mmCIF file of C-alpha atoms in Angstrom:
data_model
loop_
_atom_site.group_PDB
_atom_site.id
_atom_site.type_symbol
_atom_site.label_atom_id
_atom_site.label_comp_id
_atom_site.label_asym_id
_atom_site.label_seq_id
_atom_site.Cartn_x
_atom_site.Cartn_y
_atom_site.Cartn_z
ATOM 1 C CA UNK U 1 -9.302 -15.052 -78.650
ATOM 2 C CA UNK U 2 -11.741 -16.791 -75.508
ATOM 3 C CA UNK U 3 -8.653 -18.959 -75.229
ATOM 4 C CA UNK U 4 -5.528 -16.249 -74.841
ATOM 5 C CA UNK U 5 -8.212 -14.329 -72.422
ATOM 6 C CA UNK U 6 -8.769 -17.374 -70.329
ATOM 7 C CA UNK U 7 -4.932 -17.865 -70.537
ATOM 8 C CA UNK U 8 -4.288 -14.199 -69.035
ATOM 9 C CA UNK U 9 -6.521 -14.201 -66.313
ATOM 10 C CA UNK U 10 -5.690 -17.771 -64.638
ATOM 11 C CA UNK U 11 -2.272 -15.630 -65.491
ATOM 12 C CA UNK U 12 -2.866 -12.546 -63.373
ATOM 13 C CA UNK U 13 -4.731 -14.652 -60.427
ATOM 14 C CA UNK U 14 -1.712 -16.932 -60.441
ATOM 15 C CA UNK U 15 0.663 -14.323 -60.131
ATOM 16 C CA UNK U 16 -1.975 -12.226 -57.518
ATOM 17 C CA UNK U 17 -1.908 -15.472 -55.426
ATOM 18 C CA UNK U 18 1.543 -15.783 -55.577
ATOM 19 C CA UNK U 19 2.437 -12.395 -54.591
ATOM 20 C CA UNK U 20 -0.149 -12.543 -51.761
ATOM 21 C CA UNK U 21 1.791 -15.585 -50.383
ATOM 22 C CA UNK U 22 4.958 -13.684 -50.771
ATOM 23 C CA UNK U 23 3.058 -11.325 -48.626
ATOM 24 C CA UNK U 24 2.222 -13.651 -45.960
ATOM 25 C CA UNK U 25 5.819 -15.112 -45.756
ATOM 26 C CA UNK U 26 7.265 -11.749 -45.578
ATOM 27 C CA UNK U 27 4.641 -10.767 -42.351
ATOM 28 C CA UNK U 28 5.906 -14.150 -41.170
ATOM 29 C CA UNK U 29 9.239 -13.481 -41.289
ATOM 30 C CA UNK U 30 9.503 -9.744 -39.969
ATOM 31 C CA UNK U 31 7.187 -11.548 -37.132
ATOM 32 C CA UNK U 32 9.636 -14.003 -36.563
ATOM 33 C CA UNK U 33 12.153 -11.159 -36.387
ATOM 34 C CA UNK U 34 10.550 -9.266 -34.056
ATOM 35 C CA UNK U 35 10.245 -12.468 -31.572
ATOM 36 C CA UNK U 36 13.427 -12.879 -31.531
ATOM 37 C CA UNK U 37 14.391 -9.445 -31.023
ATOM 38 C CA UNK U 38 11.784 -9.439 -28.219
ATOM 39 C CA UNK U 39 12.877 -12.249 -26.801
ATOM 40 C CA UNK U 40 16.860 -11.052 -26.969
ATOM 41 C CA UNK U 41 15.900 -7.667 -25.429
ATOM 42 C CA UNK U 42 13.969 -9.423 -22.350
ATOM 43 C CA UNK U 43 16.794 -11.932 -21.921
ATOM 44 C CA UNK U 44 19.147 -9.389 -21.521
ATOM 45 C CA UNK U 45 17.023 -7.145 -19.133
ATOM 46 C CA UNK U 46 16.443 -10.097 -16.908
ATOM 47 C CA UNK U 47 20.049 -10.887 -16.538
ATOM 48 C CA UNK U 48 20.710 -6.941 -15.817
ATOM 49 C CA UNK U 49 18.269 -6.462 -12.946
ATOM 50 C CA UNK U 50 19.233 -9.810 -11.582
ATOM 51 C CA UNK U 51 22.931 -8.431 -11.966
ATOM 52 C CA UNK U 52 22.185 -5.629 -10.339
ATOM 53 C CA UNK U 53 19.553 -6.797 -7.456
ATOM 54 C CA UNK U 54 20.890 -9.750 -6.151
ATOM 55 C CA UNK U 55 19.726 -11.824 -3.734
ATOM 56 C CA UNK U 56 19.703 -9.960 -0.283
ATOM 57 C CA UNK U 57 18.173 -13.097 2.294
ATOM 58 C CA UNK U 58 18.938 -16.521 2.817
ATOM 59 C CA UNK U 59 17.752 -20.121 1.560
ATOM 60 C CA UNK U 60 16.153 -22.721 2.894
ATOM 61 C CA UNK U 61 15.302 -26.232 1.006
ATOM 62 C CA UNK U 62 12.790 -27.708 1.636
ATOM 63 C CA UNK U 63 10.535 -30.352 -0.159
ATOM 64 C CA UNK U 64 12.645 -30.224 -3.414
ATOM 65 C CA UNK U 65 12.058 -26.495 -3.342
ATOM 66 C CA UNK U 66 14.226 -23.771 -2.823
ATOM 67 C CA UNK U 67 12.926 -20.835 -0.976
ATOM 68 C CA UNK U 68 14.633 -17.263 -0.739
ATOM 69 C CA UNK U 69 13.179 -14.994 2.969
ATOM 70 C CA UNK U 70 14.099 -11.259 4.382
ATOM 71 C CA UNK U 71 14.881 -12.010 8.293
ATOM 72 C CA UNK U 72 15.063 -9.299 10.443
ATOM 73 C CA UNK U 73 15.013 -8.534 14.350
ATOM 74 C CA UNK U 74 14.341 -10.849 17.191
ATOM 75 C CA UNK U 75 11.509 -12.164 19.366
ATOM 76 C CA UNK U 76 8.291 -13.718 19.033
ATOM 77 C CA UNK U 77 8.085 -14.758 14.702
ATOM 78 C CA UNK U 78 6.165 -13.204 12.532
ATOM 79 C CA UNK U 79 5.653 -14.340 8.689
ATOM 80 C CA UNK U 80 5.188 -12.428 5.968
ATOM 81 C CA UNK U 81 3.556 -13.435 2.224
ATOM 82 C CA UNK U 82 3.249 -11.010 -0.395
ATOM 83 C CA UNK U 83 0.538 -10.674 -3.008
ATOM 84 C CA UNK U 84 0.469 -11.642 -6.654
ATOM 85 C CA UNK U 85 2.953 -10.151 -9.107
ATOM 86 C CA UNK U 86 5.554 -8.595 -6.655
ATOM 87 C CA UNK U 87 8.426 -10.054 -4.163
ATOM 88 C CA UNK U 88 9.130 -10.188 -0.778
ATOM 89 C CA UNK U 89 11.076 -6.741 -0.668
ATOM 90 C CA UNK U 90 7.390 -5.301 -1.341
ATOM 91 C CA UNK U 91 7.412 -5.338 2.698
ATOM 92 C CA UNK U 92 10.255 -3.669 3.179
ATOM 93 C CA UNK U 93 9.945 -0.965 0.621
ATOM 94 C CA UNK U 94 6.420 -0.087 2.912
ATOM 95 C CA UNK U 95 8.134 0.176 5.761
ATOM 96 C CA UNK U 96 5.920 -2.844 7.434
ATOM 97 C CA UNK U 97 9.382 -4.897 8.157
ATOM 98 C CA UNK U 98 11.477 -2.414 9.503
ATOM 99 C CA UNK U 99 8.668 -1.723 11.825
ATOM 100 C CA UNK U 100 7.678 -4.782 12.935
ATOM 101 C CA UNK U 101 11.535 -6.080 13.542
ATOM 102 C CA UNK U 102 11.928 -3.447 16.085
ATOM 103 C CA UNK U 103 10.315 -6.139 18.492
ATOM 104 C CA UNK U 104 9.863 -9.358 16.559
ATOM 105 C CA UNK U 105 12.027 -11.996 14.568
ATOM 106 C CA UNK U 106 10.193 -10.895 11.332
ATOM 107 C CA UNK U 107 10.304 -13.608 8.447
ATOM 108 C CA UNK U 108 9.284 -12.529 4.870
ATOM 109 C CA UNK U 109 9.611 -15.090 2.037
ATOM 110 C CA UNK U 110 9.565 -14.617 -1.400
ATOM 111 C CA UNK U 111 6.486 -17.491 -2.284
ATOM 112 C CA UNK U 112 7.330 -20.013 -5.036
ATOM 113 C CA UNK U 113 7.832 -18.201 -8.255
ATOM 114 C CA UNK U 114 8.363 -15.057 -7.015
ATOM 115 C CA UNK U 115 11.819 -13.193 -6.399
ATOM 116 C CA UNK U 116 14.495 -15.652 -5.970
ATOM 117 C CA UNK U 117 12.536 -18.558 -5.092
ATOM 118 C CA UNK U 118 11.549 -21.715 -7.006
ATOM 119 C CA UNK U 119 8.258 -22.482 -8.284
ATOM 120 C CA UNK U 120 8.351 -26.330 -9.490
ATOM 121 C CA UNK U 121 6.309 -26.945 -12.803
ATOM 122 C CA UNK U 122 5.339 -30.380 -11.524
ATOM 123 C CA UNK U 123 2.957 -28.680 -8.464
ATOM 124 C CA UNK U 124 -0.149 -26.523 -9.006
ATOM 125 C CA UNK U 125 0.546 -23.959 -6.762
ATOM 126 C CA UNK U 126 -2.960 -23.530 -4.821
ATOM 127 C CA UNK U 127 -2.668 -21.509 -1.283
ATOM 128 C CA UNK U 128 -3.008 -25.191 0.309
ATOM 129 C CA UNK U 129 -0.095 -26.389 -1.083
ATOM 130 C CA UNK U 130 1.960 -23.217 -0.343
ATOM 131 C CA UNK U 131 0.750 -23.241 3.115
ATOM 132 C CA UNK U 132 2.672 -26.796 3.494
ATOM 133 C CA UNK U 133 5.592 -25.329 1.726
ATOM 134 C CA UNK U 134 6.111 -22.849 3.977
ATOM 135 C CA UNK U 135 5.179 -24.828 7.064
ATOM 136 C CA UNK U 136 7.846 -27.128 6.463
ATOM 137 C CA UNK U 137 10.274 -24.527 5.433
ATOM 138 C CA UNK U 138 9.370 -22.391 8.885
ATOM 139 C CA UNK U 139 10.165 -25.893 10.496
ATOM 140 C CA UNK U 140 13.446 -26.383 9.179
ATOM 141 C CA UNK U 141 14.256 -23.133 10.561
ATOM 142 C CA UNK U 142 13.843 -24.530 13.880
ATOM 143 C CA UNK U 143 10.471 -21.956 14.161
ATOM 144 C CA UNK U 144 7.375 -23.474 16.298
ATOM 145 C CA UNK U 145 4.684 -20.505 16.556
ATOM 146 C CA UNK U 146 4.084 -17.602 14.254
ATOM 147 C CA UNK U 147 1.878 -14.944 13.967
ATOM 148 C CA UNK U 148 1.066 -14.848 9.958
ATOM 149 C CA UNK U 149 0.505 -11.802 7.877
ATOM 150 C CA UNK U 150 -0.709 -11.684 4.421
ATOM 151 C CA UNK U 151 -1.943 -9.509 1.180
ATOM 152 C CA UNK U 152 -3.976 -9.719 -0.927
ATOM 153 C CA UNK U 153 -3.017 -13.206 -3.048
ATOM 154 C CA UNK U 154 -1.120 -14.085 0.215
ATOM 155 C CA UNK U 155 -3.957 -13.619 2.269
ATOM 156 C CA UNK U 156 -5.468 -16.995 0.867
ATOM 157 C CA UNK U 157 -2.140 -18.826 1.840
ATOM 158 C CA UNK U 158 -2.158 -17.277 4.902
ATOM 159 C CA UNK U 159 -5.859 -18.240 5.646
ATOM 160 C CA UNK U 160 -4.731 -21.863 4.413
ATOM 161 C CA UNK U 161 -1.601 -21.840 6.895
ATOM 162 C CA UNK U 162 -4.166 -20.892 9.418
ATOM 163 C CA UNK U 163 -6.484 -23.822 8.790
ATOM 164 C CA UNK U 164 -3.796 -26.973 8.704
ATOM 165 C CA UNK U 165 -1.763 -25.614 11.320
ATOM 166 C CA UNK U 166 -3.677 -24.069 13.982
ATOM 167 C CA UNK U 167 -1.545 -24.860 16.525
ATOM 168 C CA UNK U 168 1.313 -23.745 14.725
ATOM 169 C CA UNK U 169 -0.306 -20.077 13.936
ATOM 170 C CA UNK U 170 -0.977 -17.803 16.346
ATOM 171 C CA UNK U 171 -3.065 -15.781 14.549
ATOM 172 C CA UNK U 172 -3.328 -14.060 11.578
ATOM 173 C CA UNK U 173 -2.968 -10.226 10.029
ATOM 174 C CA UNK U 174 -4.752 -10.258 6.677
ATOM 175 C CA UNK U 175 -5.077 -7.164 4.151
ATOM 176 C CA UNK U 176 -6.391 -5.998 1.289
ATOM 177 C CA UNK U 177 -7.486 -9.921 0.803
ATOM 178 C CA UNK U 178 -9.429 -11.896 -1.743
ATOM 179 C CA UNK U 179 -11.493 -14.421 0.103
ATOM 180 C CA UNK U 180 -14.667 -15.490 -2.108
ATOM 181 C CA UNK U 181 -14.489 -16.121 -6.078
ATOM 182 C CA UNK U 182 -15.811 -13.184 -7.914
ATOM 183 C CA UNK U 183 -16.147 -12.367 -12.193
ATOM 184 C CA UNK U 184 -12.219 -10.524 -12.602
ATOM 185 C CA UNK U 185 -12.333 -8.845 -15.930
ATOM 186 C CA UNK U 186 -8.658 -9.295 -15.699
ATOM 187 C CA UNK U 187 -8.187 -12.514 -15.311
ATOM 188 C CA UNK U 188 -8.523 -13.552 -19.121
ATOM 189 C CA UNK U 189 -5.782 -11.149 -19.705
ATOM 190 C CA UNK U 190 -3.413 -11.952 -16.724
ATOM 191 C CA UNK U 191 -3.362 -15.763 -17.259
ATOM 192 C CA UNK U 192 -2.230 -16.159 -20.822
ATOM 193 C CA UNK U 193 1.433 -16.659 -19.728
ATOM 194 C CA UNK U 194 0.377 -19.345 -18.081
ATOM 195 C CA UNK U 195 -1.035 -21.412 -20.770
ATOM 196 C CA UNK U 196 1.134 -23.948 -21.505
ATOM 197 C CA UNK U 197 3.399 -23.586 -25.043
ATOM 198 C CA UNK U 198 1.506 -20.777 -25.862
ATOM 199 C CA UNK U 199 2.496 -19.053 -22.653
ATOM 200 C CA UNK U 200 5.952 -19.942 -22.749
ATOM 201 C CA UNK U 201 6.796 -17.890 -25.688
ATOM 202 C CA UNK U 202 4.616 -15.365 -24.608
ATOM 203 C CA UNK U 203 6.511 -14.815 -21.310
ATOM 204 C CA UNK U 204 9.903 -15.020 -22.980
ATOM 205 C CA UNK U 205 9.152 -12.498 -25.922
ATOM 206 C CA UNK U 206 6.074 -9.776 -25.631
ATOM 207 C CA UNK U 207 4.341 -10.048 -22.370
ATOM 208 C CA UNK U 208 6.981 -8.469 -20.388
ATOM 209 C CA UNK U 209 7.704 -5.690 -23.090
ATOM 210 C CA UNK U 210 3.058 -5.419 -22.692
ATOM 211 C CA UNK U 211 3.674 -5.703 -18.809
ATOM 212 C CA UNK U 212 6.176 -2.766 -19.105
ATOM 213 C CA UNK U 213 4.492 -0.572 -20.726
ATOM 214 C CA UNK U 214 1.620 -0.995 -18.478
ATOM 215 C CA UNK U 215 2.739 -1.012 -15.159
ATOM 216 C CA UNK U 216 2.542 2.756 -14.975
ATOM 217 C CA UNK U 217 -1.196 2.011 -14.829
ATOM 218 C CA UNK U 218 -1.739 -0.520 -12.800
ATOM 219 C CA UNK U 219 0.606 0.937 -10.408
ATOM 220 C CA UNK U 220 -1.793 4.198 -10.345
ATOM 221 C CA UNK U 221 -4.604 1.428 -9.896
ATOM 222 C CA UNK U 222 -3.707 -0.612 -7.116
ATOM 223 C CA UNK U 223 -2.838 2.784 -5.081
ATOM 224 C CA UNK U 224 -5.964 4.686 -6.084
ATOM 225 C CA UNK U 225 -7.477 7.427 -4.659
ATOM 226 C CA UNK U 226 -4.150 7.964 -3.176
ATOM 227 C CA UNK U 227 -0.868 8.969 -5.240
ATOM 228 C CA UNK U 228 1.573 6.041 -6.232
ATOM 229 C CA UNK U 229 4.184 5.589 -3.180
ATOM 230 C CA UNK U 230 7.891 6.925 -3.975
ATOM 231 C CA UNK U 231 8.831 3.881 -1.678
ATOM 232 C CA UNK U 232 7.156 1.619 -4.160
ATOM 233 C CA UNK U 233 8.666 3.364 -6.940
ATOM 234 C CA UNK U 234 12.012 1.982 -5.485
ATOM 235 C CA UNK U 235 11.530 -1.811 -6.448
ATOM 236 C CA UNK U 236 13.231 -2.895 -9.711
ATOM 237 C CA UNK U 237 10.520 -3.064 -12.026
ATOM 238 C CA UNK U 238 12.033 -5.808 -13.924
ATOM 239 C CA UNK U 239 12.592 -8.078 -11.314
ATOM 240 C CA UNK U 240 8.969 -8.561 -11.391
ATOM 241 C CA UNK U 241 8.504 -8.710 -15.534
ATOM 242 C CA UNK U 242 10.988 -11.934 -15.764
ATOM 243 C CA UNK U 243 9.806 -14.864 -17.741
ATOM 244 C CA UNK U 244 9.730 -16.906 -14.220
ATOM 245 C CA UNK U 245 7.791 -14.705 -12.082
ATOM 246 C CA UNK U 246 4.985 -13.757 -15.081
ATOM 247 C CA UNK U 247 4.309 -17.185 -15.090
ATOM 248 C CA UNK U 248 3.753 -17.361 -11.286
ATOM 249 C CA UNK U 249 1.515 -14.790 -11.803
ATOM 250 C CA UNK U 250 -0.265 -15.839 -14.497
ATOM 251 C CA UNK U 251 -1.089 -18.830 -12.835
ATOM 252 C CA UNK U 252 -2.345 -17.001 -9.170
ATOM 253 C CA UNK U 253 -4.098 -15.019 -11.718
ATOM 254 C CA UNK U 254 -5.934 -18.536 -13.218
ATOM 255 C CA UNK U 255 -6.547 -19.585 -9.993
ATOM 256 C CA UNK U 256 -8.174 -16.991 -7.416
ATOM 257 C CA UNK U 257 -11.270 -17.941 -7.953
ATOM 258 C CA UNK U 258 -10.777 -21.995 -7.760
ATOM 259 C CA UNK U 259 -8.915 -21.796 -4.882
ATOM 260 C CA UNK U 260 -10.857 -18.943 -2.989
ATOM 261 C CA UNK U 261 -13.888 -20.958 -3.541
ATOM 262 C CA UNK U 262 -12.165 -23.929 -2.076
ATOM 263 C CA UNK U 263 -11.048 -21.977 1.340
ATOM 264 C CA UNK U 264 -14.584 -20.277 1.790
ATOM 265 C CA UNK U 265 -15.995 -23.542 2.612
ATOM 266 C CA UNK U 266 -13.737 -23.915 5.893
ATOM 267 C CA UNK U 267 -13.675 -20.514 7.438
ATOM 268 C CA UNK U 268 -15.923 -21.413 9.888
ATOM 269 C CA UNK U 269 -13.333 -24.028 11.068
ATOM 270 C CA UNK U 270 -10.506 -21.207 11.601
ATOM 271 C CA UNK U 271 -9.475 -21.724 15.245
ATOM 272 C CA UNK U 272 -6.970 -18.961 15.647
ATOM 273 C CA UNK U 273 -7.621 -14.817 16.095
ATOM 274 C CA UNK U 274 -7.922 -12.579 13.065
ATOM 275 C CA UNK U 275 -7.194 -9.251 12.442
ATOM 276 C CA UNK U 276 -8.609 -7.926 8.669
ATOM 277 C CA UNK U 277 -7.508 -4.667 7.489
ATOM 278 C CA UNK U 278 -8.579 -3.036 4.343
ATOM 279 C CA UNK U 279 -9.125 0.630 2.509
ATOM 280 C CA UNK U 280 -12.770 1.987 1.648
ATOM 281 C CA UNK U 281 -12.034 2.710 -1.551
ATOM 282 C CA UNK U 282 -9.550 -0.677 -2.651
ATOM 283 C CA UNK U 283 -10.787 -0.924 -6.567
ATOM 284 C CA UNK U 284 -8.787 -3.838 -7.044
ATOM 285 C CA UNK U 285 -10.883 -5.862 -4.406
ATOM 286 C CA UNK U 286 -13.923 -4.337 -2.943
ATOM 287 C CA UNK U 287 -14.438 -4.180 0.857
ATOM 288 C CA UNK U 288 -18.186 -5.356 1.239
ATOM 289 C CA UNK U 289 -17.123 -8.515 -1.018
ATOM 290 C CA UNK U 290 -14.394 -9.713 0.721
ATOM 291 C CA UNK U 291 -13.154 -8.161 3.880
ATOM 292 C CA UNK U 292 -16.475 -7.193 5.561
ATOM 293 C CA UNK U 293 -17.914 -10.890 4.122
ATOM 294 C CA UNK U 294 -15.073 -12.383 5.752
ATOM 295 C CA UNK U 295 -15.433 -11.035 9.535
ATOM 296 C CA UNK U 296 -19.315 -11.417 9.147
ATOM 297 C CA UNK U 297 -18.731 -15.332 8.281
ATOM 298 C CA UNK U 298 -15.967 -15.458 11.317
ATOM 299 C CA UNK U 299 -18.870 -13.770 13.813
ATOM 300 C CA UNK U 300 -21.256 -15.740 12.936
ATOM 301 C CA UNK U 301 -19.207 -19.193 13.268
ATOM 302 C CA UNK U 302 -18.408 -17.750 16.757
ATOM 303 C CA UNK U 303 -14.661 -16.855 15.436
ATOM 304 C CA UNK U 304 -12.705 -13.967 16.757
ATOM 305 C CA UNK U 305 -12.265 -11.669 14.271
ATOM 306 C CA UNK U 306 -11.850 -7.650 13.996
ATOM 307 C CA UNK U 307 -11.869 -5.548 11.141
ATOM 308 C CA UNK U 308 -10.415 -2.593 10.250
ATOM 309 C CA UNK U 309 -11.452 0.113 7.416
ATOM 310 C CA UNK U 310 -9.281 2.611 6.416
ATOM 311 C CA UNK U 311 -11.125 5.575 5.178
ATOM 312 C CA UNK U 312 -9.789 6.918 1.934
ATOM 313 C CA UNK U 313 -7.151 4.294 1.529
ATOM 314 C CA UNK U 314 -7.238 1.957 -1.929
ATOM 315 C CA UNK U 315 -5.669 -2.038 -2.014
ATOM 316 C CA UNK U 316 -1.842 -0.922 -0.889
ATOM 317 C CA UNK U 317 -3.084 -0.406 2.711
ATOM 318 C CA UNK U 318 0.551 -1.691 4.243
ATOM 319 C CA UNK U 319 1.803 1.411 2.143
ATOM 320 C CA UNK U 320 -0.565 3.809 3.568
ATOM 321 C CA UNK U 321 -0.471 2.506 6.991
ATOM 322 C CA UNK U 322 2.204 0.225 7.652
ATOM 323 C CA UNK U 323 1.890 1.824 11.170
ATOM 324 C CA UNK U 324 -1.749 0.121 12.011
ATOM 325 C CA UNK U 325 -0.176 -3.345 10.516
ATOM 326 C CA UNK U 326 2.047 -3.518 13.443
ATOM 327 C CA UNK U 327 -0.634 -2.511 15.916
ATOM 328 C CA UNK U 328 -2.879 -5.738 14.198
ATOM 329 C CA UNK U 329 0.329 -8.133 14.943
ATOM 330 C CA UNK U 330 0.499 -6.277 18.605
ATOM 331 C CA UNK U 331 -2.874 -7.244 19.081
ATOM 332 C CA UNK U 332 -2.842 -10.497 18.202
ATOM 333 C CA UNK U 333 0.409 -11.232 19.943
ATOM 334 C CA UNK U 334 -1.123 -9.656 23.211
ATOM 335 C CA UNK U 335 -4.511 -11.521 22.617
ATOM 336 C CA UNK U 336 -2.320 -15.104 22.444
ATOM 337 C CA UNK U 337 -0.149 -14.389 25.038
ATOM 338 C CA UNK U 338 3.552 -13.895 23.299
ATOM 339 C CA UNK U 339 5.237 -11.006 24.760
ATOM 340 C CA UNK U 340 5.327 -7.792 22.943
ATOM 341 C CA UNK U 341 8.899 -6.131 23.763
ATOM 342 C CA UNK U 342 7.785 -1.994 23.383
ATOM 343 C CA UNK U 343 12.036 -1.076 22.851
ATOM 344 C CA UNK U 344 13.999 -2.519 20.107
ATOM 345 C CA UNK U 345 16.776 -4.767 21.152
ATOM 346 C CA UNK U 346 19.133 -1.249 20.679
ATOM 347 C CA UNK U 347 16.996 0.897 22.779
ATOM 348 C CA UNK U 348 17.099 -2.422 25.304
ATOM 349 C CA UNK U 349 20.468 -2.554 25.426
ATOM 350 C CA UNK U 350 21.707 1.326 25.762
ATOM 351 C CA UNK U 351 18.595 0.780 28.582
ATOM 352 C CA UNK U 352 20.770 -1.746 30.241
ATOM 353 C CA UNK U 353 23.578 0.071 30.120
ATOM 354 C CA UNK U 354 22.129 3.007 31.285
ATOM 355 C CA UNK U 355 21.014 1.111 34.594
ATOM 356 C CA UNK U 356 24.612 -0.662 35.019
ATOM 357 C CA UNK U 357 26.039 2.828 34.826
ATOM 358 C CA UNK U 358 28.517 1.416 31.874
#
């Protein structure tokens, strides 16, 4: 009797344990399942909104990378660099490039990862090394001076530009910046597509359909206290979810603090004028940290620097004001010298040919 009731319980835990691995490969498999699906569905939506927003600048190669800019108007150049996780059109949906190419050759670039430009594996990406990027690429477009303006992540590769090139920049617009390595909450979160394997399937499969179902959020975040911009609301939402551009952001995401902590040592060495605009209520990045640090640091090295608050306003300032943007880049231009042309070239010409009587 011991022996048949030894027999039927090894029984009943074998078959337990085999069910429970029957189990296990059936989670696997529906997980499998569901990966691919993912990654099928996010294939497919990337080839639609690339379909259906195509590229609207120009190229320029440069260094073994390929770079896609917005260029608009005429006159003295101005640069623009977008922050982390958006493109280049970010600028014009705000209104700041329409604005400013009424009297300037206006220059925005989607940075290396971002948009339709290339972001080569082989490179860490710090704002250094995209400062040289777009150096040389500014330089193969036959452009010697610029005034450069930045936000947020840009800001650092604008500050960078600033710092190898003085003599190149003409001074710099920066806003809603990150300029000294703080704790980010976020950041744990934000990086995973860029760990390497793990990260890859990751970007291909369930961060963007995660990303998605966020962005309603952090939308509502970065424009806090005000409401979400219906300009904003215009960029294609899944131009910035592809697998390419998450992992461009996941890596700026890994990074801000490294690479602010590297640029904070050489402030006092910027040469050129600074203008620093920010909101009073940014949540994303707060003002006392970074944009009021920032001008005390330039003051006290003897740098000229002015800052700008906006009351009320959260980290989208260029949305809120893009109005006060241009009058930074005014001031700087007039404080350097270039000449500030008040008409567009339109209203210059019907001018003209108001005078000549034609």
């Amino acid at each position: 009797m011991r022996t048949d009731y030894n027999l039927a319980r090894t029984t009943t835990r074998d078959t337990g344990a085999a069910l429970a691995r029957g189990g296990w490969q059936a989670k696997a498999l529906v997980g499998g399942l569901a990966l691919a699906a993912s990654y099928f569905y996010v294939r497919a939506r990337t080839a639609q909104v690339e379909r259906d927003n195509p590229p609207r600048g120009r190229f320029v190669e440069v260094d073994g990378v390929r770079l896609h800019y917005i260029e608009r108007g005429e006159g003295p150049v101005v640069v623009l660099l977008h922050g982390n996780g958006i493109v280049a059109d970010d600028f014009e949906t705000s209104g700041v490039l329409d604005g400013l190419s009424e009297r300037y050759r206006v220059i925005a670039f989607d940075r290396p990862g971002y948009g339709y430009s290339e972001r080569p594996r082989t490179t860490l990406w710090t704002p250094d090394a995209q400062a040289r990027l777009l150096h040389h690429a500014l330089q193969e477009l036959k452009i010697d001076s610029s005034i450069v303006v930045g936000h947020s992540w840009g800001t650092m590769v604008a500050m960078a530009m600033g710092l190898q090139v003085p003599d190149f920049v003409r001074g710099l617009v920066l806003l809603s910046g990150y300029y000294y390595p703080t704790v980010r909450m976020d950041v744990p979160i934000m990086a995973q597509p860029a760990i390497p394997l793990v990260g890859d399937v990751l970007r291909y499969t369930v961060s963007p359909l995660i990303a998605r179902l966020l962005w309603p959020l952090m939308k509502k975040r970065v424009f806090a206290p005000m409401k979400v911009s219906e300009r904003f609301n215009r960029l294609p939402v899944w131009m910035m979810l592809r697998p390419k551009q998450l992992r461009a952001s996941a890596a700026e995401a890994a990074m801000m603090a490294p690479a602010a902590m590297s640029l904070a040592r050489r402030y006092g060495q910027l040469r050129v004028p600074v203008q620093i605009l920010c909101g009073t209520r940014d949540k994303m990045l707060m003002p006392s940290t970074h944009s009021e640090h920032l001008h005390q640091t330039l003051e006290r090295a003897g740098r000229d620097s002015e800052l700008l608050l906006e009351p009320g306003v959260g980290h989208m300032v260029h949305y809120a004001h893009p109005d006060m943007v241009a009058r930074a880049v005014d001031a700087v231009a007039a404080q350097v010298g270039e000449p500030v042309t008040l008409r567009s070239p339109r209203a210059e010409a019907l001018a003209r040919a108001g005078e000549s009587g034609v």
